[in-house]
Tab-separated table of C-alpha atoms in Angstrom:
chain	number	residue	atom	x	y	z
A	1	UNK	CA	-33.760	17.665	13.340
A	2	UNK	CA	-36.024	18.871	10.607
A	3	UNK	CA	-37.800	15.561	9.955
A	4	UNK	CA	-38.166	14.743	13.538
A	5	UNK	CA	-39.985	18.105	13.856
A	6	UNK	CA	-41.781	17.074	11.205
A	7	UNK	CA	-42.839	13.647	12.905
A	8	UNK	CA	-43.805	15.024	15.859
A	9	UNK	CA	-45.882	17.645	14.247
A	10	UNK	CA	-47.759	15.004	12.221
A	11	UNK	CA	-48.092	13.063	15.959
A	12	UNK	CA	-49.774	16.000	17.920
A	13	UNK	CA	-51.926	16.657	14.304
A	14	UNK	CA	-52.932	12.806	14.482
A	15	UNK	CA	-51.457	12.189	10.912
A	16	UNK	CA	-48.506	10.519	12.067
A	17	UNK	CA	-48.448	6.556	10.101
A	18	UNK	CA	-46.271	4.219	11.091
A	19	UNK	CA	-46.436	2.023	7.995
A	20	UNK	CA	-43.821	2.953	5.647
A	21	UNK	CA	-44.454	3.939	1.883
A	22	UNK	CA	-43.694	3.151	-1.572
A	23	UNK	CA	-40.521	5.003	-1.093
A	24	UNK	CA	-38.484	3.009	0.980
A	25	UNK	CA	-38.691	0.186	-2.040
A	26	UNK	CA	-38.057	2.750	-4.294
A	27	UNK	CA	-34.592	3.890	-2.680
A	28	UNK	CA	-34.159	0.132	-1.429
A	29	UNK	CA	-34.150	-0.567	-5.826
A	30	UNK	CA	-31.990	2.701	-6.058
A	31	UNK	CA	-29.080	1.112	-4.453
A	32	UNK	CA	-28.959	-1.946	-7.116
A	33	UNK	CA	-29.318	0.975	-10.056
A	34	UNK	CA	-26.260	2.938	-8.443
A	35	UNK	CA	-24.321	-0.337	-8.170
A	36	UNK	CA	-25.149	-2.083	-11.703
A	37	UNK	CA	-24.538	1.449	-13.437
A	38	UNK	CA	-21.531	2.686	-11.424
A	39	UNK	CA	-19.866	-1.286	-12.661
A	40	UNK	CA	-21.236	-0.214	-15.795
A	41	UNK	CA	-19.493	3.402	-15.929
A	42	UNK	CA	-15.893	1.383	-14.526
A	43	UNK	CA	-15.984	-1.078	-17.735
A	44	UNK	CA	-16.535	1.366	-20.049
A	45	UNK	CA	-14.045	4.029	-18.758
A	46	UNK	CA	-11.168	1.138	-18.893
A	47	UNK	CA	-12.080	0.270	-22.282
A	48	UNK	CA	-12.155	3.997	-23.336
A	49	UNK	CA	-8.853	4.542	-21.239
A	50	UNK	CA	-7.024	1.433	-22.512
A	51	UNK	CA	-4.996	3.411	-25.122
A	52	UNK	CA	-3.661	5.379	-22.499
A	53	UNK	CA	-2.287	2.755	-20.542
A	54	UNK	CA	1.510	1.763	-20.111
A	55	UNK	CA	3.311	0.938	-23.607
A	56	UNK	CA	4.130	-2.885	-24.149
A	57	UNK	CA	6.784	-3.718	-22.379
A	58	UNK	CA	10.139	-3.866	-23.771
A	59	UNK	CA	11.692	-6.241	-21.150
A	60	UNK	CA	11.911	-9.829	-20.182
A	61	UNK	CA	11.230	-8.662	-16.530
A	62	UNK	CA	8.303	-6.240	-17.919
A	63	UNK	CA	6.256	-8.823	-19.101
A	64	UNK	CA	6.351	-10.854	-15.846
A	65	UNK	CA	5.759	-7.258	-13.863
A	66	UNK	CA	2.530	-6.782	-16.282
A	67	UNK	CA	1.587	-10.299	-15.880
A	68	UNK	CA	1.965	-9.259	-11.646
A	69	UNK	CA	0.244	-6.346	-11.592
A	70	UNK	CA	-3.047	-7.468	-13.462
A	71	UNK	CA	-2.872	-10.847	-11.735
A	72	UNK	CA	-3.438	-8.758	-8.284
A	73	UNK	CA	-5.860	-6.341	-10.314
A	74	UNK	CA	-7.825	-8.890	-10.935
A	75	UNK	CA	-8.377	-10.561	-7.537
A	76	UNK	CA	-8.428	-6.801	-6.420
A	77	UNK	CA	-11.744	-5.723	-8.870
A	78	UNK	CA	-13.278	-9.196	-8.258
A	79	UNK	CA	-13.143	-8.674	-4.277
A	80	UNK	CA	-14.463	-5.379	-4.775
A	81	UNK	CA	-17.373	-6.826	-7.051
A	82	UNK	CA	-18.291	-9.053	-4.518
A	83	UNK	CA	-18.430	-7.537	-1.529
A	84	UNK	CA	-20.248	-4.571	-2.926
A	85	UNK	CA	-22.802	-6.222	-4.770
A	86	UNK	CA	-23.828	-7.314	-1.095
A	87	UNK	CA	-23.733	-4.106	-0.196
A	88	UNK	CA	-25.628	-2.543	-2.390
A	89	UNK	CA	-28.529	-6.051	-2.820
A	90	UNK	CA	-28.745	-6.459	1.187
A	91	UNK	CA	-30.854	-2.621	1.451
A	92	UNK	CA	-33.122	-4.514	-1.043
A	93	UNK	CA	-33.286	-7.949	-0.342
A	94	UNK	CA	-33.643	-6.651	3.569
A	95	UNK	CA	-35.666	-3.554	3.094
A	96	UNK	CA	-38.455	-3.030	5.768
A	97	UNK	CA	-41.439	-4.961	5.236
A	98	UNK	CA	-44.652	-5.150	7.639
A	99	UNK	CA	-44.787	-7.778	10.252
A	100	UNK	CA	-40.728	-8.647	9.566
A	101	UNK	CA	-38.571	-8.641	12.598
A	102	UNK	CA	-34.846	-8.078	12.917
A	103	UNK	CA	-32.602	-11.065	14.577
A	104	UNK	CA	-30.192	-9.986	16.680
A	105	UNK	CA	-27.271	-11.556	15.858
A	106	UNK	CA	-23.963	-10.922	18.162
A	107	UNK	CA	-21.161	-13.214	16.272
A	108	UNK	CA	-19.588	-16.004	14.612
A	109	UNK	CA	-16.129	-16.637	15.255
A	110	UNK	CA	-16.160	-19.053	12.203
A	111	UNK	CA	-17.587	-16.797	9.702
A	112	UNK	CA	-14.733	-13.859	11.065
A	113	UNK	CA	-12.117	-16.476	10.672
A	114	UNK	CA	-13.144	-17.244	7.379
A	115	UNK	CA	-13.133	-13.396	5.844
A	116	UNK	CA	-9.564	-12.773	7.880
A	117	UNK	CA	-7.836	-15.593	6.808
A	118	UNK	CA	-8.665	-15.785	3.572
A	119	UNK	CA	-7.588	-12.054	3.072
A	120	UNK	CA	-4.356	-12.207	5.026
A	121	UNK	CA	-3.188	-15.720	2.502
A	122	UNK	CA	-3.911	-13.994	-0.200
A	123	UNK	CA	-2.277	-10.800	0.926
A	124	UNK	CA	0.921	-12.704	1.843
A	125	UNK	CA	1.081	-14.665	-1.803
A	126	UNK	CA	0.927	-11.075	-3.107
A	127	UNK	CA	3.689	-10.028	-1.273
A	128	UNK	CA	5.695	-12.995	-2.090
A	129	UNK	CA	4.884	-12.992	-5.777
A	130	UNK	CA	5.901	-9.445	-5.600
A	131	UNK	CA	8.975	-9.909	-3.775
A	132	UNK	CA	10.334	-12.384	-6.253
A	133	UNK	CA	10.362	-9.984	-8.830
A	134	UNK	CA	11.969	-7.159	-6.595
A	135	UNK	CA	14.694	-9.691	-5.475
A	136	UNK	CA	15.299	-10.626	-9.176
A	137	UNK	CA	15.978	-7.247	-10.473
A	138	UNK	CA	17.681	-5.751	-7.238
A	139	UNK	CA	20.090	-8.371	-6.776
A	140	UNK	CA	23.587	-8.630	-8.716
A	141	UNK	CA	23.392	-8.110	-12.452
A	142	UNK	CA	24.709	-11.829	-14.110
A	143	UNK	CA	28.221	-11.725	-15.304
A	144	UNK	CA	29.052	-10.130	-18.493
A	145	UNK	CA	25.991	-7.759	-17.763
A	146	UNK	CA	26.624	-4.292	-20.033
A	147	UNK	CA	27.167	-1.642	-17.098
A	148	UNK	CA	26.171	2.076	-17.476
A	149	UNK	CA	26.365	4.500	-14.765
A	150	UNK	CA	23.073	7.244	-14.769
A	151	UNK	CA	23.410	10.158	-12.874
A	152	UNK	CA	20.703	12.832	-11.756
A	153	UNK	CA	21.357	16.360	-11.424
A	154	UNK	CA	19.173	19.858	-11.238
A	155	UNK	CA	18.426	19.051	-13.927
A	156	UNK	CA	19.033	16.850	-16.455
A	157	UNK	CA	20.350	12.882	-16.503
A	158	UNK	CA	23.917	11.795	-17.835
A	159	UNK	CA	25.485	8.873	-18.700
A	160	UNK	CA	28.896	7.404	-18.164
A	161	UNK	CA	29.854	3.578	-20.174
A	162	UNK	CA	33.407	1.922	-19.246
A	163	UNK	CA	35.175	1.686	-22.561
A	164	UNK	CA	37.646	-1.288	-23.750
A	165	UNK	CA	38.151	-2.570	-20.028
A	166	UNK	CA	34.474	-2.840	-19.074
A	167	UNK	CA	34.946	-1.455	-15.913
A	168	UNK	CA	33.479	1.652	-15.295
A	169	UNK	CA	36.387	4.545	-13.180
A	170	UNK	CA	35.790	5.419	-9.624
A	171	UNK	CA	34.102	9.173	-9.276
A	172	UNK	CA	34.528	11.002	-6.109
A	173	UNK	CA	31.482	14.158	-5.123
A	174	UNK	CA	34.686	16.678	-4.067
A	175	UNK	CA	36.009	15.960	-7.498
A	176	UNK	CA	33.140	17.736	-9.093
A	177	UNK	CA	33.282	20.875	-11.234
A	178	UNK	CA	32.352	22.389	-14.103
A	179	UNK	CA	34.477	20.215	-16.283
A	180	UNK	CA	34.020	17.198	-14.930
A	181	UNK	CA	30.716	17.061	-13.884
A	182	UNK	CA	30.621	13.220	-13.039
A	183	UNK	CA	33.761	13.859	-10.529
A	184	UNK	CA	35.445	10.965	-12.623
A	185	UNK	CA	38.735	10.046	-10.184
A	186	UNK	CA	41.855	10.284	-12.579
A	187	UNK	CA	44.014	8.089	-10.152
A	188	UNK	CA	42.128	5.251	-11.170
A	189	UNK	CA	43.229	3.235	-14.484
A	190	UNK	CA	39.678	2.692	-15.529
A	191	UNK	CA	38.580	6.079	-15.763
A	192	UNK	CA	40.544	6.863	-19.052
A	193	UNK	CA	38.808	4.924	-21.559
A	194	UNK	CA	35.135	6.013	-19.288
A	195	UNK	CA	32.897	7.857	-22.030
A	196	UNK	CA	29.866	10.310	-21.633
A	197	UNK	CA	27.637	10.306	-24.616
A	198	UNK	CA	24.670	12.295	-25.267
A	199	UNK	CA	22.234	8.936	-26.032
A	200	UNK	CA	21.351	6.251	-24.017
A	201	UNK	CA	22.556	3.463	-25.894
A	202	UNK	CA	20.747	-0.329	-24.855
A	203	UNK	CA	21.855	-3.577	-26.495
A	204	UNK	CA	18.794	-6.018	-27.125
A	205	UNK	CA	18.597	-9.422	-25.900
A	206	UNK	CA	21.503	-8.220	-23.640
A	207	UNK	CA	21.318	-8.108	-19.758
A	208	UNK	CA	22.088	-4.312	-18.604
A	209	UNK	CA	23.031	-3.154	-15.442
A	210	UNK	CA	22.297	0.425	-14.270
A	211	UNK	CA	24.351	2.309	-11.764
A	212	UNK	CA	22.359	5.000	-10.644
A	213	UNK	CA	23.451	7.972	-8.594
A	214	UNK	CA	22.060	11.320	-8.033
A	215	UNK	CA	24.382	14.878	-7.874
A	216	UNK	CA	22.212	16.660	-5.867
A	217	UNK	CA	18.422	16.012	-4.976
A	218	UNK	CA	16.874	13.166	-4.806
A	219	UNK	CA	14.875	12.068	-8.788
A	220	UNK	CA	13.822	8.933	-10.286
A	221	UNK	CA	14.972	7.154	-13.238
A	222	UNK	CA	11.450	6.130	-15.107
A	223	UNK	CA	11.613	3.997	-18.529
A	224	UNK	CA	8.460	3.263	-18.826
A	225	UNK	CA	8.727	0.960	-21.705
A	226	UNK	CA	10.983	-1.411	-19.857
A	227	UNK	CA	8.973	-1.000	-16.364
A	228	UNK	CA	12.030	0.193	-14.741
A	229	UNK	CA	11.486	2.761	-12.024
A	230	UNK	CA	14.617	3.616	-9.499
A	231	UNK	CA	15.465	6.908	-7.407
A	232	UNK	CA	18.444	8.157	-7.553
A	233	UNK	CA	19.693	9.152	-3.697
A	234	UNK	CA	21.882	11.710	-3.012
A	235	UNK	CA	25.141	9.563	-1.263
A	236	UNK	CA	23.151	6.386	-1.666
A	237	UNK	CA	23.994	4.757	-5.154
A	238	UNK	CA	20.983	2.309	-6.240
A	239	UNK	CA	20.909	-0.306	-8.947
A	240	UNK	CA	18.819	-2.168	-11.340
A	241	UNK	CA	19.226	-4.755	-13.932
A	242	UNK	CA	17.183	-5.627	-16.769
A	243	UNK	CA	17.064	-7.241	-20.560
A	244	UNK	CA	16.183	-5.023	-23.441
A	245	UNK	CA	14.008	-7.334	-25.782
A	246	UNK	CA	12.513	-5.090	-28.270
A	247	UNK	CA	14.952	-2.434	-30.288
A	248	UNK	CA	13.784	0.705	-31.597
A	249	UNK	CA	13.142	-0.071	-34.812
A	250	UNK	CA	10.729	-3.126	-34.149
A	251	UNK	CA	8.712	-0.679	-31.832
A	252	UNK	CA	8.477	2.142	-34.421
A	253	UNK	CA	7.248	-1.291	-36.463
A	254	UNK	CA	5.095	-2.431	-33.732
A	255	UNK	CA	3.988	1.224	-33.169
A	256	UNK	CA	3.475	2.470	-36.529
A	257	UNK	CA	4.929	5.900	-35.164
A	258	UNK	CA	8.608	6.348	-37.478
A	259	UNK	CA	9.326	9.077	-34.705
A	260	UNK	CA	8.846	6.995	-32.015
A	261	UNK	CA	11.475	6.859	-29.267
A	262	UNK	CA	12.317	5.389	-26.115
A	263	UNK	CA	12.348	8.021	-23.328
A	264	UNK	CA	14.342	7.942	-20.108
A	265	UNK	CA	12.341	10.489	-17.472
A	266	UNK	CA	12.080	11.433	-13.772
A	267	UNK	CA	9.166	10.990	-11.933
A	268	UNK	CA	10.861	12.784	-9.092
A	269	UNK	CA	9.025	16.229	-8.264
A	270	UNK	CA	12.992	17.915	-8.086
A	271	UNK	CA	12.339	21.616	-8.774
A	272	UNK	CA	11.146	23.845	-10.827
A	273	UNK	CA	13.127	22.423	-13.958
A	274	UNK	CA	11.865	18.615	-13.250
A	275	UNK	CA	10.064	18.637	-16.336
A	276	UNK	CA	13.186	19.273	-18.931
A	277	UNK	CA	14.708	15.615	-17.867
A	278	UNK	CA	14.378	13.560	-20.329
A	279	UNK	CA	16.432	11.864	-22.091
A	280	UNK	CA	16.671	9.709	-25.646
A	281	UNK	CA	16.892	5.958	-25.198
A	282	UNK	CA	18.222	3.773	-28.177
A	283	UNK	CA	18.258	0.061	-28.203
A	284	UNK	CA	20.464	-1.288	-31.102
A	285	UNK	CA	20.510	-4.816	-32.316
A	286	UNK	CA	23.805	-6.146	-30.493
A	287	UNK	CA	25.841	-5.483	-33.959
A	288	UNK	CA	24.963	-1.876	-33.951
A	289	UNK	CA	25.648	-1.932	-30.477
A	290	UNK	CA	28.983	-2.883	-30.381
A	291	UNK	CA	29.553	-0.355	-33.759
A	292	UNK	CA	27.926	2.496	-31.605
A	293	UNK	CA	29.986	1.308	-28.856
A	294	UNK	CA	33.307	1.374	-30.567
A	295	UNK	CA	32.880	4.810	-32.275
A	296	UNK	CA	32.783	7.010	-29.360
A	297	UNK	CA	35.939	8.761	-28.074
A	298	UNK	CA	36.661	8.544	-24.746
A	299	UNK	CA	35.831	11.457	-22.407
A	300	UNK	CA	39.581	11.664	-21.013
A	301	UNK	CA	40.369	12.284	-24.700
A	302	UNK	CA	38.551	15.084	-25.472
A	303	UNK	CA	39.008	16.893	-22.497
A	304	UNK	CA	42.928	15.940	-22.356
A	305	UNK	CA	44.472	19.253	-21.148
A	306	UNK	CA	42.201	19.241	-18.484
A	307	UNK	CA	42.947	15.874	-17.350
A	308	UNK	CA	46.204	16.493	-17.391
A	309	UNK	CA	46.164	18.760	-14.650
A	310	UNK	CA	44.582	15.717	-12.180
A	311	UNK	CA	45.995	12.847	-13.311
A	312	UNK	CA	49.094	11.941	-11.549
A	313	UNK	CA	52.292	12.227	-13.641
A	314	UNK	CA	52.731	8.208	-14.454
A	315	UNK	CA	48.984	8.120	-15.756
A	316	UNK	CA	49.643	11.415	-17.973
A	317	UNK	CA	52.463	9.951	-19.729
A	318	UNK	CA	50.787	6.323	-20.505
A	319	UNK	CA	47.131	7.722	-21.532
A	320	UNK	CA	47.687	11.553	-22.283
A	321	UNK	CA	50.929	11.719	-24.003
A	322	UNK	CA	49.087	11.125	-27.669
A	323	UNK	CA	46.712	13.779	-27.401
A	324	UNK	CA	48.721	16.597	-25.659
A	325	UNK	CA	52.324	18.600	-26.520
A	326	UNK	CA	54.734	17.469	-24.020
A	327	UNK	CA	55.740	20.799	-22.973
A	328	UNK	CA	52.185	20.806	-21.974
A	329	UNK	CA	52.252	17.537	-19.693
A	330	UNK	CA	55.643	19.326	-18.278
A	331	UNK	CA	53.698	22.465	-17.437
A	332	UNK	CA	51.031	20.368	-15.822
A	333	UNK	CA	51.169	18.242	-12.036
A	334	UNK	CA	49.555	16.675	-9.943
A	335	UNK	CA	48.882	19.355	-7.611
A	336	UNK	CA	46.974	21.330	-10.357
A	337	UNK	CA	43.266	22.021	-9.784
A	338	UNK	CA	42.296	24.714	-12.274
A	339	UNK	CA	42.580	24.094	-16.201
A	340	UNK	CA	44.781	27.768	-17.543
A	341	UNK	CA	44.277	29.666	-20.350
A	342	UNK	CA	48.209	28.770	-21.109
A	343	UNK	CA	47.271	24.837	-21.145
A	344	UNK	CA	43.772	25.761	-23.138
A	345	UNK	CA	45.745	26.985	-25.955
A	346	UNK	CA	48.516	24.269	-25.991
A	347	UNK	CA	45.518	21.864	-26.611
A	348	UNK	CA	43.253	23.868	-28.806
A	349	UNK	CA	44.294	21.982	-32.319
A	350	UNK	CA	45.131	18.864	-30.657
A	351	UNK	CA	43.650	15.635	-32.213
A	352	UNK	CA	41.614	14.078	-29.518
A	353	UNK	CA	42.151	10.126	-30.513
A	354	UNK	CA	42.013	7.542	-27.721
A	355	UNK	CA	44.173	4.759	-27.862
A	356	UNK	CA	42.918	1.503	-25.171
A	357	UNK	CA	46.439	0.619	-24.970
């Protein structure tokens, strides 16, 4: 409103000039600086930044997520190149110039075919190429895959492996306490050889297979290093298989950081204590693995007497009668749901050995 004041004040004063100034090249120019130095400013804040990116990736389906991800970068920054430099060079190359005249020009069907097309193939081959990968890590782990069970809760993760029998024990939510915090199910066979450790142990070179399940809210199970990224759904287990290919000790080597450590995280936003889980990730060579592996006690063992007021009588007399006194699997049944101080102190001295009989 201002500047057409302004023109019709210069109209009633006679000074009024409809031939346009040295300005209008001037901010015509302007657009090609603001486009040539804002390309300039995006190149050097990605080198500068480049440090900060994601780690390499420490799995065979990393690498071809990296490889996806810049592939679509790419034909993302070099549409964006294109299409602005014409943006920002038409202003100039079309700025007003004395005696020009404008074309009216309504359409061209072939030209709009061309830039929708075009788009929408590329678009699809994206979403192809991208659900190839999904499908491959979403669908059935191969056989023989190592299975581990991760579990969310308010807030910290834990971990459950199957022991001798490779089969992981059925869990049940109404099961839960503040023993048994997984609600392992006792009246299955394969729960008694189940341990919880306080690692995340990963064998390299070896296909692994998470079961992931969340207690409570909904998180997210983030390793960044392996490009895995899963939530973890209240009532909705989720899973995702992948193949370790670098251990821990060939990225502190890679690295140059001896302190160095793979990290399990949530990228969940899950309340006020979201950022206290995390959670140590090893990966072993498959020797150390299987040493690891076969050194950890089972959790059934070391939390006997309690167990022994769940598991049905059978069950207690095949896997509990090592590590308990048997007047203390006669005080126990089936029908128990509360450890008591009685059975605590039965098993206070008791050596917790597991035996995968």
């Amino acid at each position: 409103m201002i500047f057409r004041i302004g023109v019709l004040t210069n109209v009633i004063n006679g000074r009024y000039q409809k031939t346009v100034g040295v300005g209008n090249t001037v901010n015509a120019f302007l657009f090609i600086v603001v486009f040539v130095t804002g390309v300039l400013a995006f190149y050097l804040s990605f080198m500068s930044a480049r440090d900060k990116f994601l780690p390499e990736a420490a799995s065979a389906h990393g690498v071809r997520t990296d490889m996806l991800f810049w592939v679509i970068m790419a034909v993302l920054t070099l549409a964006f190149l294109v299409t602005n430099a014409l943006l920002y060079f038409f202003p100039y190359m079309y700025r007003f110039k004395e005696g020009n005249r404008g074309y009216f020009y309504p359409d061209n069907h072939t030209v709009e075919r061309i830039w929708t097309i075009i788009p929408a193939i590329i678009m699809a081959g994206f979403v192809v190429y991208g659900y190839k990968e999904w499908h491959a890590i979403t669908s059935p782990a191969p056989a023989g895959s190592e299975v581990i069970e991760i579990m969310g809760k308010q807030f910290a993760w834990q971990v459950r492996y199957p022991g001798a029998d490779g089969q992981l024990g059925k869990y049940h939510f109404r099961k839960i306490d503040a023993v048994n915090e997984f609600g392992i199910d006792f009246n299955d066979t394969a729960s008694y050889d189940d341990f919880i450790p306080m690692e995340l142990h990963l064998p390299k070179g070896k296909n692994v297979s998470l079961h992931i399940r969340s207690r409570d809210v909904i998180h997210s199970v983030f390793l960044p290093h392996f490009r895995v990224k899963m939530d973890a759904v209240p009532g909705m287990p989720t899973k995702f298989w992948f193949t370790p290919t670098i251990s821990t000790k060939e990225m502190r080597e890679k690295t140059g950081n001896a302190e160095f450590n793979y990290e399990l995280a949530c990228t969940e936003v899950c309340g006020r204590g979201h950022y206290a889980m995390r959670f140590l990730v090893i990966v072993d060579e498959p020797a150390d693995y299987e040493k690891w592996k076969a050194s950890q006690k089972s959790w059934a063992s070391l939390n006997a007497a309690y167990v022994a007021t769940k598991a049905p009588n059978v069950l207690k007399e095949k896997y509990l009668k090592e590590f308990l006194p048997s007047e203390t699997i006669a005080k126990t049944s089936v029908s128990d749901t509360l450890m008591t101080p009685e059975v605590v102190a039965d098993s206070a001295h008791v050596d917790l050995k597991f035996s995968h009989e």
